[in-house]
Amino acid sequence: YIDRGERGGRERALHSYRSPLVSRYASKEMAYNFSDRKKFTTWRKLWIYLAKAEKSLGLPITEAQIQEMESHQKDIDFAMAAEEERKLRHDVMAHVHTFAHCCPTAAPIIHLGATSCYVGDNTDLIVLRDGFDILLPKLARVIDRLANFAETYADLPTLGFTHYQPAQLTTVGKRACLWLQDLTMDIRNLQRARDDLRFRGVKGTTGTQASFLQLFQGDHDKVEELDRLVTEMASFQKSYLVTGQTYSRKVDVDCLSSLASLGATVHKVSCRSWRHIEMLNTCQRHSANRCCSLARHLVALIADPLQTASVQWLERTLDDSANRRISLAESFLTADIILSTLQNISEGLVVYPKVIERHIRQELPFMATENIIMAVVKAGGNRQDCHEKIRVLSQEAAAVVKQEGGDNDLLARVQKDPYFAPILGQLDAILEPKTFIGRAPQQVARFLSEEVRPLLEPYRSKMDVKIELEL
């Protein structure tokens, strides 16, 4: 049963644009991370942190005022806030007034000494940090699944390619390690970007902390301690020592660069690689195409913070806010669905050995010609004569493949030619695919044990834990 109000809400939604990143793709936890409720409840937390720190440093703020703010931290009247913003044309002041309405005792000290970027930028940094905390375990899961796959097929020969042309054999597991190497670089990049984040702290209108210095009557130590206390309450280790009105927009570049780089990796390994070696079923191919499609969007989004950072002159220009509302959220939402989809694909990879064998049979005789020549020479033959024989037979076999669309019959031609009679008994051994894969299995084992498995250890406890949301 759907009541009229709910039905009417759905009908109205059909007449408005909704981002498919939220309505169709991204996880609930990432959608919540960039939601209005997360944003504005965080603003209120920051006002509470500020008041607590100011009180502890001697400003005339009472415990009753703090408790009043804490008791109303979550019950936001969004309709009132929207009406206030319509009148004031300022989102932060609209929410200051809305908070003050339900906290009349605390009203005089809400936002005391702060500027809009105290809540705006600090909240952005919290959201970026929390966004990385959502993505990192998901990326670790993808790496873990692919590592298991690589280990299983470490020694299964398959065609190797250079310039997208068949070349020396590799193994299925070794190829998976090429994908894994890029993904391990990505997880290190995301973790570094996350760990490099600092808090803006309490810096004032142009970053000089002048308003707070005035509040504390010129006491520089108290202003520094205020910054430290609020930073600690927000669970950051450090704050930026210098800012303008905002934290440097190079921080956004750094964060979104790591995500764009992840997008490039996902695009490379998803659709075309797996389809070419026939490891995906039809459903998975649709998922892989989605990864490629969204990865292009993720890569393209890095242009926004780059341009924003380049025009943030002096202490701040205001042309960053609208752009950042879109680019920051979309980058994390896009990365989120890409990783969820990639995990689904990596857990369902299917290898078809007979198909792989057929591809190898088409190409291996050409690759084995040097081995055949060496066997003939060991049996007493002349290298130059054998080379010419092989060259002629190879051209004839290639013509059948390329001009007639037939199978590679070079091996059959060699077997029919009396010149090769002395080595016919060796041909099966010469053409054994595993003799062409070099040290691929050993490389897989070492790479997984020395680089991949240790890298995943910090994420083990989080990889399979459901994130509980404070909704």
Tab-separated table of C-alpha atoms in Angstrom:
chain	number	residue	atom	x	y	z
A	1	TYR	CA	0.000	0.000	0.000
A	2	ILE	CA	1.299	3.449	-0.950
A	3	ASP	CA	-0.416	6.463	0.585
A	4	ARG	CA	-1.161	9.560	-1.446
A	5	GLY	CA	1.705	11.549	0.033
A	6	GLU	CA	4.293	8.936	-0.862
A	7	ARG	CA	2.786	8.448	-4.315
A	8	GLY	CA	2.829	12.192	-4.864
A	9	GLY	CA	6.473	12.383	-3.824
A	10	ARG	CA	7.391	9.700	-6.329
A	11	GLU	CA	5.462	11.483	-9.058
A	12	ARG	CA	7.268	14.756	-8.324
A	13	ALA	CA	10.599	12.931	-8.427
A	14	LEU	CA	9.834	11.784	-11.960
A	15	HIS	CA	9.732	15.428	-13.056
A	16	SER	CA	13.158	16.311	-11.645
A	17	TYR	CA	16.673	15.294	-12.640
A	18	ARG	CA	18.258	12.805	-10.268
A	19	SER	CA	21.918	11.920	-10.492
A	20	PRO	CA	22.208	8.281	-11.591
A	21	LEU	CA	25.306	8.059	-9.409
A	22	VAL	CA	22.973	8.109	-6.398
A	23	SER	CA	19.654	6.831	-7.746
A	24	ARG	CA	21.158	3.976	-9.766
A	25	TYR	CA	24.708	3.138	-8.795
A	26	ALA	CA	26.488	4.218	-5.612
A	27	SER	CA	26.337	2.460	-2.246
A	28	LYS	CA	24.184	3.749	0.602
A	29	GLU	CA	27.220	4.565	2.719
A	30	MET	CA	28.860	6.719	0.050
A	31	ALA	CA	25.586	8.407	-0.885
A	32	TYR	CA	25.073	9.221	2.793
A	33	ASN	CA	28.632	10.533	3.092
A	34	PHE	CA	27.771	13.309	0.627
A	35	SER	CA	24.225	13.850	1.839
A	36	ASP	CA	22.772	17.038	3.283
A	37	ARG	CA	22.142	15.299	6.594
A	38	LYS	CA	25.801	14.277	6.924
A	39	LYS	CA	26.893	17.766	5.899
A	40	PHE	CA	24.684	19.775	8.230
A	41	THR	CA	24.929	17.496	11.251
A	42	THR	CA	28.707	17.785	10.834
A	43	TRP	CA	28.369	21.576	10.809
A	44	ARG	CA	26.615	21.332	14.163
A	45	LYS	CA	29.299	19.005	15.507
A	46	LEU	CA	31.921	21.563	14.515
A	47	TRP	CA	30.043	24.356	16.281
A	48	ILE	CA	29.899	22.158	19.389
A	49	TYR	CA	33.642	21.398	19.146
A	50	LEU	CA	34.381	25.104	18.822
A	51	ALA	CA	32.232	26.029	21.810
A	52	LYS	CA	33.756	23.282	23.961
A	53	ALA	CA	37.292	24.346	23.091
A	54	GLU	CA	36.529	28.036	23.654
A	55	LYS	CA	34.950	27.222	27.031
A	56	SER	CA	37.950	25.153	28.116
A	57	LEU	CA	40.224	28.095	27.289
A	58	GLY	CA	38.268	30.515	29.451
A	59	LEU	CA	35.622	32.152	27.275
A	60	PRO	CA	32.270	32.768	29.045
A	61	ILE	CA	30.448	29.713	27.709
A	62	THR	CA	28.395	27.551	30.082
A	63	GLU	CA	27.988	23.809	30.299
A	64	ALA	CA	24.234	24.329	29.895
A	65	GLN	CA	24.826	25.983	26.518
A	66	ILE	CA	27.024	23.064	25.398
A	67	GLN	CA	24.442	20.510	26.519
A	68	GLU	CA	21.670	22.396	24.737
A	69	MET	CA	23.648	22.317	21.491
A	70	GLU	CA	24.464	18.630	21.892
A	71	SER	CA	20.827	17.740	22.541
A	72	HIS	CA	19.806	19.353	19.225
A	73	GLN	CA	22.748	18.275	17.107
A	74	LYS	CA	20.676	15.921	14.921
A	75	ASP	CA	17.156	17.390	14.883
A	76	ILE	CA	17.600	19.782	11.962
A	77	ASP	CA	14.539	21.632	10.675
A	78	PHE	CA	15.447	21.556	7.002
A	79	ALA	CA	12.325	23.480	5.982
A	80	MET	CA	13.264	26.334	8.314
A	81	ALA	CA	16.850	26.266	7.042
A	82	ALA	CA	15.636	26.501	3.446
A	83	GLU	CA	13.405	29.436	4.294
A	84	GLU	CA	16.245	31.183	6.146
A	85	GLU	CA	18.569	30.649	3.191
A	86	ARG	CA	15.939	32.092	0.851
A	87	LYS	CA	15.846	35.236	2.992
A	88	LEU	CA	19.541	35.515	3.861
A	89	ARG	CA	21.032	34.170	0.626
A	90	HIS	CA	23.700	32.460	2.715
A	91	ASP	CA	23.655	28.772	3.600
A	92	VAL	CA	25.904	28.919	6.672
A	93	MET	CA	24.059	31.803	8.313
A	94	ALA	CA	20.754	30.096	7.504
A	95	HIS	CA	21.851	27.080	9.507
A	96	VAL	CA	23.279	29.243	12.298
A	97	HIS	CA	19.833	30.822	12.671
A	98	THR	CA	18.102	27.437	12.470
A	99	PHE	CA	20.386	25.968	15.125
A	100	ALA	CA	19.955	29.050	17.305
A	101	HIS	CA	16.160	28.757	17.050
A	102	CYS	CA	16.195	25.394	18.843
A	103	CYS	CA	19.083	26.431	21.133
A	104	PRO	CA	18.014	29.847	22.442
A	105	THR	CA	20.370	29.718	25.426
A	106	ALA	CA	23.360	28.846	23.253
A	107	ALA	CA	22.387	31.211	20.421
A	108	PRO	CA	24.876	33.972	21.375
A	109	ILE	CA	27.908	31.677	21.240
A	110	ILE	CA	27.129	29.521	18.182
A	111	HIS	CA	29.787	30.111	15.490
A	112	LEU	CA	31.657	32.459	17.868
A	113	GLY	CA	34.653	34.011	16.090
A	114	ALA	CA	34.327	31.686	13.104
A	115	THR	CA	33.893	32.251	9.398
A	116	SER	CA	31.789	30.213	6.972
A	117	CYS	CA	34.779	28.136	5.905
A	118	TYR	CA	35.209	26.934	9.472
A	119	VAL	CA	32.211	24.665	8.951
A	120	GLY	CA	32.345	24.464	5.159
A	121	ASP	CA	35.974	23.503	4.580
A	122	ASN	CA	36.400	21.450	7.720
A	123	THR	CA	33.300	19.439	6.837
A	124	ASP	CA	34.652	18.880	3.330
A	125	LEU	CA	37.873	17.506	4.797
A	126	ILE	CA	35.934	15.178	7.098
A	127	VAL	CA	33.827	13.973	4.175
A	128	LEU	CA	36.928	13.401	2.021
A	129	ARG	CA	38.571	11.420	4.801
A	130	ASP	CA	35.427	9.349	5.384
A	131	GLY	CA	35.078	8.818	1.632
A	132	PHE	CA	38.553	7.310	1.466
A	133	ASP	CA	37.701	5.122	4.467
A	134	ILE	CA	34.758	3.722	2.483
A	135	LEU	CA	36.772	3.175	-0.708
A	136	LEU	CA	39.934	1.623	0.696
A	137	PRO	CA	38.405	-1.635	2.018
A	138	LYS	CA	36.490	-2.018	-1.255
A	139	LEU	CA	39.667	-1.648	-3.289
A	140	ALA	CA	41.397	-4.097	-0.931
A	141	ARG	CA	38.609	-6.624	-1.585
A	142	VAL	CA	39.090	-6.326	-5.344
A	143	ILE	CA	42.838	-6.832	-4.973
A	144	ASP	CA	42.290	-9.822	-2.681
A	145	ARG	CA	39.900	-11.506	-5.141
A	146	LEU	CA	42.237	-10.963	-8.072
A	147	ALA	CA	45.187	-12.188	-6.028
A	148	ASN	CA	43.339	-15.448	-5.344
A	149	PHE	CA	42.576	-15.731	-9.039
A	150	ALA	CA	46.217	-15.082	-9.988
A	151	GLU	CA	47.397	-17.731	-7.543
A	152	THR	CA	44.966	-20.322	-8.916
A	153	TYR	CA	46.051	-19.807	-12.513
A	154	ALA	CA	49.706	-18.936	-11.930
A	155	ASP	CA	50.955	-21.621	-14.324
A	156	LEU	CA	48.139	-21.853	-16.914
A	157	PRO	CA	49.678	-20.840	-20.267
A	158	THR	CA	47.897	-18.282	-22.403
A	159	LEU	CA	48.810	-16.087	-25.351
A	160	GLY	CA	50.847	-13.035	-24.529
A	161	PHE	CA	50.462	-9.897	-26.629
A	162	THR	CA	52.637	-6.962	-27.568
A	163	HIS	CA	51.201	-4.157	-29.691
A	164	TYR	CA	47.992	-6.195	-29.427
A	165	GLN	CA	49.614	-8.899	-31.562
A	166	PRO	CA	50.247	-12.479	-30.360
A	167	ALA	CA	53.727	-12.816	-28.891
A	168	GLN	CA	55.494	-15.152	-26.463
A	169	LEU	CA	53.238	-17.075	-24.092
A	170	THR	CA	52.532	-15.882	-20.566
A	171	THR	CA	50.157	-17.321	-17.949
A	172	VAL	CA	46.673	-16.288	-16.911
A	173	GLY	CA	47.936	-15.661	-13.385
A	174	LYS	CA	50.829	-13.524	-14.589
A	175	ARG	CA	48.483	-11.354	-16.618
A	176	ALA	CA	46.270	-10.894	-13.550
A	177	CYS	CA	49.381	-9.710	-11.718
A	178	LEU	CA	49.805	-6.940	-14.298
A	179	TRP	CA	46.346	-5.693	-13.300
A	180	LEU	CA	47.171	-6.206	-9.632
A	181	GLN	CA	50.366	-4.192	-9.865
A	182	ASP	CA	48.424	-1.136	-11.019
A	183	LEU	CA	45.737	-1.670	-8.382
A	184	THR	CA	48.319	-1.944	-5.611
A	185	MET	CA	49.741	1.378	-6.761
A	186	ASP	CA	46.212	2.786	-6.557
A	187	ILE	CA	45.579	1.576	-3.017
A	188	ARG	CA	48.874	3.098	-1.901
A	189	ASN	CA	47.917	6.366	-3.619
A	190	LEU	CA	44.485	6.462	-1.974
A	191	GLN	CA	45.915	5.654	1.448
A	192	ARG	CA	48.600	8.314	1.096
A	193	ALA	CA	46.068	10.930	-0.033
A	194	ARG	CA	43.859	10.006	2.911
A	195	ASP	CA	46.721	10.123	5.416
A	196	ASP	CA	48.013	13.431	4.041
A	197	LEU	CA	44.693	15.154	4.760
A	198	ARG	CA	44.862	17.738	7.519
A	199	PHE	CA	42.175	19.787	9.207
A	200	ARG	CA	41.641	23.432	8.291
A	201	GLY	CA	41.037	24.155	11.945
A	202	VAL	CA	40.085	27.611	13.218
A	203	LYS	CA	41.818	30.166	11.033
A	204	GLY	CA	39.389	33.056	10.532
A	205	THR	CA	38.340	35.110	7.541
A	206	THR	CA	41.646	35.275	5.693
A	207	GLY	CA	43.493	32.601	7.616
A	208	THR	CA	45.210	34.969	10.075
A	209	GLN	CA	43.158	33.944	13.145
A	210	ALA	CA	42.631	37.633	13.890
A	211	SER	CA	39.100	37.161	15.258
A	212	PHE	CA	40.248	34.496	17.683
A	213	LEU	CA	43.238	36.541	18.760
A	214	GLN	CA	40.770	39.296	19.617
A	215	LEU	CA	38.493	36.890	21.511
A	216	PHE	CA	41.431	35.784	23.635
A	217	GLN	CA	42.729	39.324	24.129
A	218	GLY	CA	45.964	38.832	22.248
A	219	ASP	CA	46.895	35.480	23.804
A	220	HIS	CA	48.626	33.658	20.929
A	221	ASP	CA	49.098	30.465	22.924
A	222	LYS	CA	45.366	30.148	23.526
A	223	VAL	CA	44.617	30.682	19.837
A	224	GLU	CA	47.057	27.896	18.935
A	225	GLU	CA	45.593	25.654	21.627
A	226	LEU	CA	42.083	26.349	20.307
A	227	ASP	CA	43.185	25.185	16.866
A	228	ARG	CA	44.775	22.064	18.337
A	229	LEU	CA	41.778	21.154	20.494
A	230	VAL	CA	39.225	21.437	17.692
A	231	THR	CA	41.505	19.487	15.347
A	232	GLU	CA	41.794	16.722	17.937
A	233	MET	CA	38.016	16.604	18.502
A	234	ALA	CA	37.520	16.131	14.783
A	235	SER	CA	39.935	13.138	14.892
A	236	PHE	CA	42.682	14.699	12.778
A	237	GLN	CA	46.330	14.442	13.732
A	238	LYS	CA	47.298	17.813	12.308
A	239	SER	CA	45.843	21.004	10.884
A	240	TYR	CA	47.267	23.080	8.041
A	241	LEU	CA	49.569	25.664	9.583
A	242	VAL	CA	48.746	28.250	6.941
A	243	THR	CA	45.512	28.769	5.001
A	244	GLY	CA	43.745	31.586	3.271
A	245	GLN	CA	40.040	31.711	3.845
A	246	THR	CA	40.045	28.108	2.584
A	247	TYR	CA	42.468	25.249	2.722
A	248	SER	CA	44.543	25.073	-0.447
A	249	ARG	CA	42.549	23.654	-3.346
A	250	LYS	CA	45.656	21.676	-4.244
A	251	VAL	CA	44.375	19.277	-1.581
A	252	ASP	CA	41.353	18.545	-3.784
A	253	VAL	CA	43.699	17.999	-6.724
A	254	ASP	CA	45.701	15.503	-4.685
A	255	CYS	CA	42.608	13.552	-3.601
A	256	LEU	CA	40.923	13.459	-6.990
A	257	SER	CA	44.191	12.655	-8.770
A	258	SER	CA	44.378	9.393	-6.851
A	259	LEU	CA	40.798	8.597	-7.870
A	260	ALA	CA	41.377	9.543	-11.506
A	261	SER	CA	44.426	7.288	-11.559
A	262	LEU	CA	42.268	4.473	-10.191
A	263	GLY	CA	39.804	5.183	-13.001
A	264	ALA	CA	42.563	4.767	-15.580
A	265	THR	CA	43.519	1.406	-14.071
A	266	VAL	CA	39.946	0.150	-14.017
A	267	HIS	CA	39.367	1.182	-17.614
A	268	LYS	CA	42.527	-0.621	-18.694
A	269	VAL	CA	41.793	-3.912	-16.991
A	270	SER	CA	38.022	-4.136	-17.252
A	271	CYS	CA	36.264	-4.670	-20.504
A	272	ARG	CA	38.662	-5.092	-23.367
A	273	SER	CA	41.276	-7.236	-21.629
A	274	TRP	CA	38.831	-9.729	-20.166
A	275	ARG	CA	36.612	-9.924	-23.232
A	276	HIS	CA	39.614	-10.590	-25.449
A	277	ILE	CA	40.626	-13.681	-23.495
A	278	GLU	CA	37.009	-14.774	-23.039
A	279	MET	CA	36.852	-14.767	-19.237
A	280	LEU	CA	33.477	-13.039	-18.818
A	281	ASN	CA	29.939	-14.231	-19.306
A	282	THR	CA	27.354	-11.963	-20.925
A	283	CYS	CA	26.175	-10.443	-17.628
A	284	GLN	CA	29.721	-9.712	-16.532
A	285	ARG	CA	30.498	-8.092	-19.856
A	286	HIS	CA	27.679	-5.620	-19.206
A	287	SER	CA	29.216	-4.919	-15.795
A	288	ALA	CA	32.666	-4.512	-17.315
A	289	ASN	CA	31.282	-2.068	-19.861
A	290	ARG	CA	29.738	-0.100	-16.981
A	291	CYS	CA	33.171	0.039	-15.324
A	292	CYS	CA	34.742	1.378	-18.503
A	293	SER	CA	31.980	3.928	-18.998
A	294	LEU	CA	32.115	5.281	-15.443
A	295	ALA	CA	35.912	5.148	-15.371
A	296	ARG	CA	36.023	7.621	-18.253
A	297	HIS	CA	33.895	9.991	-16.189
A	298	LEU	CA	36.136	9.543	-13.155
A	299	VAL	CA	39.267	10.295	-15.188
A	300	ALA	CA	37.655	13.392	-16.709
A	301	LEU	CA	36.676	14.857	-13.316
A	302	ILE	CA	40.289	15.659	-12.389
A	303	ALA	CA	40.117	18.654	-14.744
A	304	ASP	CA	37.757	20.452	-12.331
A	305	PRO	CA	40.003	20.670	-9.244
A	306	LEU	CA	43.015	21.429	-11.426
A	307	GLN	CA	41.285	24.455	-12.898
A	308	THR	CA	39.859	25.494	-9.531
A	309	ALA	CA	43.281	25.360	-7.858
A	310	SER	CA	44.816	27.417	-10.653
A	311	VAL	CA	42.425	30.353	-10.162
A	312	GLN	CA	42.245	30.510	-6.365
A	313	TRP	CA	44.121	33.791	-6.229
A	314	LEU	CA	45.136	35.701	-3.108
A	315	GLU	CA	43.240	34.463	-0.037
A	316	ARG	CA	40.257	33.055	-1.939
A	317	THR	CA	37.945	33.575	-4.885
A	318	LEU	CA	34.328	32.451	-4.729
A	319	ASP	CA	34.183	30.588	-8.038
A	320	ASP	CA	35.213	27.320	-6.400
A	321	SER	CA	32.179	26.409	-4.312
A	322	ALA	CA	29.641	25.475	-6.990
A	323	ASN	CA	32.207	23.430	-8.893
A	324	ARG	CA	33.399	21.582	-5.794
A	325	ARG	CA	29.853	20.603	-4.783
A	326	ILE	CA	29.748	18.579	-7.983
A	327	SER	CA	33.302	17.374	-8.643
A	328	LEU	CA	34.203	16.149	-5.151
A	329	ALA	CA	30.997	14.202	-4.641
A	330	GLU	CA	30.885	12.750	-8.152
A	331	SER	CA	34.495	11.546	-7.978
A	332	PHE	CA	33.914	9.547	-4.806
A	333	LEU	CA	30.477	8.304	-5.845
A	334	THR	CA	31.864	7.173	-9.212
A	335	ALA	CA	34.873	5.447	-7.647
A	336	ASP	CA	32.535	3.735	-5.198
A	337	ILE	CA	30.324	2.081	-7.794
A	338	ILE	CA	33.310	1.188	-9.970
A	339	LEU	CA	34.908	-0.740	-7.111
A	340	SER	CA	31.672	-2.499	-6.168
A	341	THR	CA	31.160	-3.556	-9.784
A	342	LEU	CA	34.780	-4.595	-10.194
A	343	GLN	CA	34.543	-6.748	-7.081
A	344	ASN	CA	31.498	-8.478	-8.553
A	345	ILE	CA	33.401	-9.143	-11.772
A	346	SER	CA	36.567	-10.350	-10.047
A	347	GLU	CA	34.609	-12.821	-7.932
A	348	GLY	CA	32.976	-14.334	-11.003
A	349	LEU	CA	35.867	-14.684	-13.439
A	350	VAL	CA	35.708	-17.956	-15.349
A	351	VAL	CA	38.619	-19.417	-17.292
A	352	TYR	CA	37.940	-21.599	-20.333
A	353	PRO	CA	41.092	-23.720	-20.774
A	354	LYS	CA	39.934	-25.325	-24.021
A	355	VAL	CA	39.329	-21.934	-25.598
A	356	ILE	CA	42.761	-20.810	-24.449
A	357	GLU	CA	44.293	-23.998	-25.880
A	358	ARG	CA	42.653	-23.333	-29.239
A	359	HIS	CA	44.129	-19.835	-29.353
A	360	ILE	CA	47.543	-21.207	-28.414
A	361	ARG	CA	47.362	-23.877	-31.130
A	362	GLN	CA	46.745	-21.146	-33.687
A	363	GLU	CA	49.909	-19.281	-32.792
A	364	LEU	CA	52.332	-21.602	-31.013
A	365	PRO	CA	53.728	-23.317	-34.128
A	366	PHE	CA	54.984	-19.946	-35.367
A	367	MET	CA	56.522	-19.237	-31.950
A	368	ALA	CA	58.162	-22.659	-31.844
A	369	THR	CA	60.067	-22.373	-35.122
A	370	GLU	CA	63.378	-21.471	-33.436
A	371	ASN	CA	63.016	-24.443	-31.076
A	372	ILE	CA	62.382	-26.728	-34.084
A	373	ILE	CA	65.478	-25.372	-35.840
A	374	MET	CA	67.646	-26.013	-32.757
A	375	ALA	CA	66.320	-29.584	-32.513
A	376	VAL	CA	67.179	-30.212	-36.175
A	377	VAL	CA	70.695	-28.847	-35.693
A	378	LYS	CA	71.202	-31.096	-32.646
A	379	ALA	CA	70.124	-34.035	-34.846
A	380	GLY	CA	72.860	-33.173	-37.370
A	381	GLY	CA	71.042	-30.786	-39.714
A	382	ASN	CA	72.258	-27.483	-41.190
A	383	ARG	CA	70.796	-24.369	-39.571
A	384	GLN	CA	70.559	-22.336	-42.776
A	385	ASP	CA	68.843	-25.140	-44.697
A	386	CYS	CA	66.408	-25.737	-41.846
A	387	HIS	CA	65.682	-22.011	-41.506
A	388	GLU	CA	64.764	-21.814	-45.190
A	389	LYS	CA	62.528	-24.882	-44.937
A	390	ILE	CA	60.725	-23.421	-41.919
A	391	ARG	CA	60.395	-20.026	-43.586
A	392	VAL	CA	58.665	-21.465	-46.645
A	393	LEU	CA	56.334	-23.693	-44.616
A	394	SER	CA	55.471	-20.817	-42.262
A	395	GLN	CA	54.518	-18.565	-45.166
A	396	GLU	CA	52.318	-21.283	-46.629
A	397	ALA	CA	50.605	-21.865	-43.266
A	398	ALA	CA	50.172	-18.116	-42.719
A	399	ALA	CA	48.480	-17.813	-46.100
A	400	VAL	CA	45.959	-20.463	-45.075
A	401	VAL	CA	45.197	-18.562	-41.864
A	402	LYS	CA	45.108	-15.037	-43.252
A	403	GLN	CA	43.819	-15.507	-46.781
A	404	GLU	CA	41.593	-18.564	-46.474
A	405	GLY	CA	40.494	-18.230	-42.840
A	406	GLY	CA	41.699	-21.731	-42.043
A	407	ASP	CA	43.523	-23.170	-39.050
A	408	ASN	CA	47.271	-22.932	-38.595
A	409	ASP	CA	48.565	-26.126	-40.234
A	410	LEU	CA	52.313	-25.424	-39.908
A	411	LEU	CA	52.768	-28.404	-37.594
A	412	ALA	CA	51.064	-30.733	-40.093
A	413	ARG	CA	53.312	-29.407	-42.881
A	414	VAL	CA	56.407	-30.039	-40.763
A	415	GLN	CA	55.228	-33.567	-39.982
A	416	LYS	CA	54.684	-34.325	-43.706
A	417	ASP	CA	58.096	-33.035	-44.828
A	418	PRO	CA	60.735	-35.833	-44.850
A	419	TYR	CA	63.412	-33.262	-43.959
A	420	PHE	CA	62.072	-33.147	-40.371
A	421	ALA	CA	61.813	-36.936	-39.933
A	422	PRO	CA	64.717	-37.078	-37.424
A	423	ILE	CA	62.857	-34.893	-34.895
A	424	LEU	CA	59.225	-35.961	-35.317
A	425	GLY	CA	59.342	-37.815	-32.035
A	426	GLN	CA	60.351	-34.608	-30.255
A	427	LEU	CA	57.607	-32.352	-31.612
A	428	ASP	CA	55.141	-32.879	-28.763
A	429	ALA	CA	57.775	-31.893	-26.219
A	430	ILE	CA	58.936	-28.964	-28.346
A	431	LEU	CA	55.372	-27.676	-28.596
A	432	GLU	CA	54.462	-28.119	-24.915
A	433	PRO	CA	53.053	-24.659	-23.961
A	434	LYS	CA	54.550	-24.684	-20.451
A	435	THR	CA	58.056	-24.653	-21.956
A	436	PHE	CA	57.258	-21.187	-23.369
A	437	ILE	CA	56.099	-19.393	-20.205
A	438	GLY	CA	59.507	-18.688	-18.715
A	439	ARG	CA	59.425	-17.754	-15.008
A	440	ALA	CA	55.832	-16.515	-15.016
A	441	PRO	CA	54.654	-18.911	-12.237
A	442	GLN	CA	57.606	-18.005	-10.038
A	443	GLN	CA	57.046	-14.287	-10.640
A	444	VAL	CA	53.391	-14.658	-9.623
A	445	ALA	CA	54.281	-16.458	-6.404
A	446	ARG	CA	56.901	-13.918	-5.406
A	447	PHE	CA	54.782	-10.881	-6.301
A	448	LEU	CA	51.791	-12.123	-4.321
A	449	SER	CA	53.815	-13.114	-1.269
A	450	GLU	CA	56.138	-10.103	-1.121
A	451	GLU	CA	53.951	-7.242	-2.316
A	452	VAL	CA	50.252	-8.003	-2.522
A	453	ARG	CA	49.469	-10.042	0.601
A	454	PRO	CA	51.447	-7.777	2.990
A	455	LEU	CA	49.814	-4.694	1.469
A	456	LEU	CA	46.353	-6.078	2.267
A	457	GLU	CA	47.027	-6.862	5.926
A	458	PRO	CA	45.968	-3.443	7.322
A	459	TYR	CA	42.588	-3.804	5.594
A	460	ARG	CA	41.805	-7.405	6.604
A	461	SER	CA	39.591	-6.446	9.518
A	462	LYS	CA	37.577	-4.020	7.394
A	463	MET	CA	37.313	-5.863	4.096
A	464	ASP	CA	34.244	-7.898	5.085
A	465	VAL	CA	32.732	-5.659	7.739
A	466	LYS	CA	29.424	-3.986	6.920
A	467	ILE	CA	29.594	-0.234	7.486
A	468	GLU	CA	27.030	0.928	10.045
A	469	LEU	CA	25.579	4.287	9.084
A	470	GLU	CA	24.454	6.992	11.449
A	471	LEU	CA	21.333	7.795	9.458
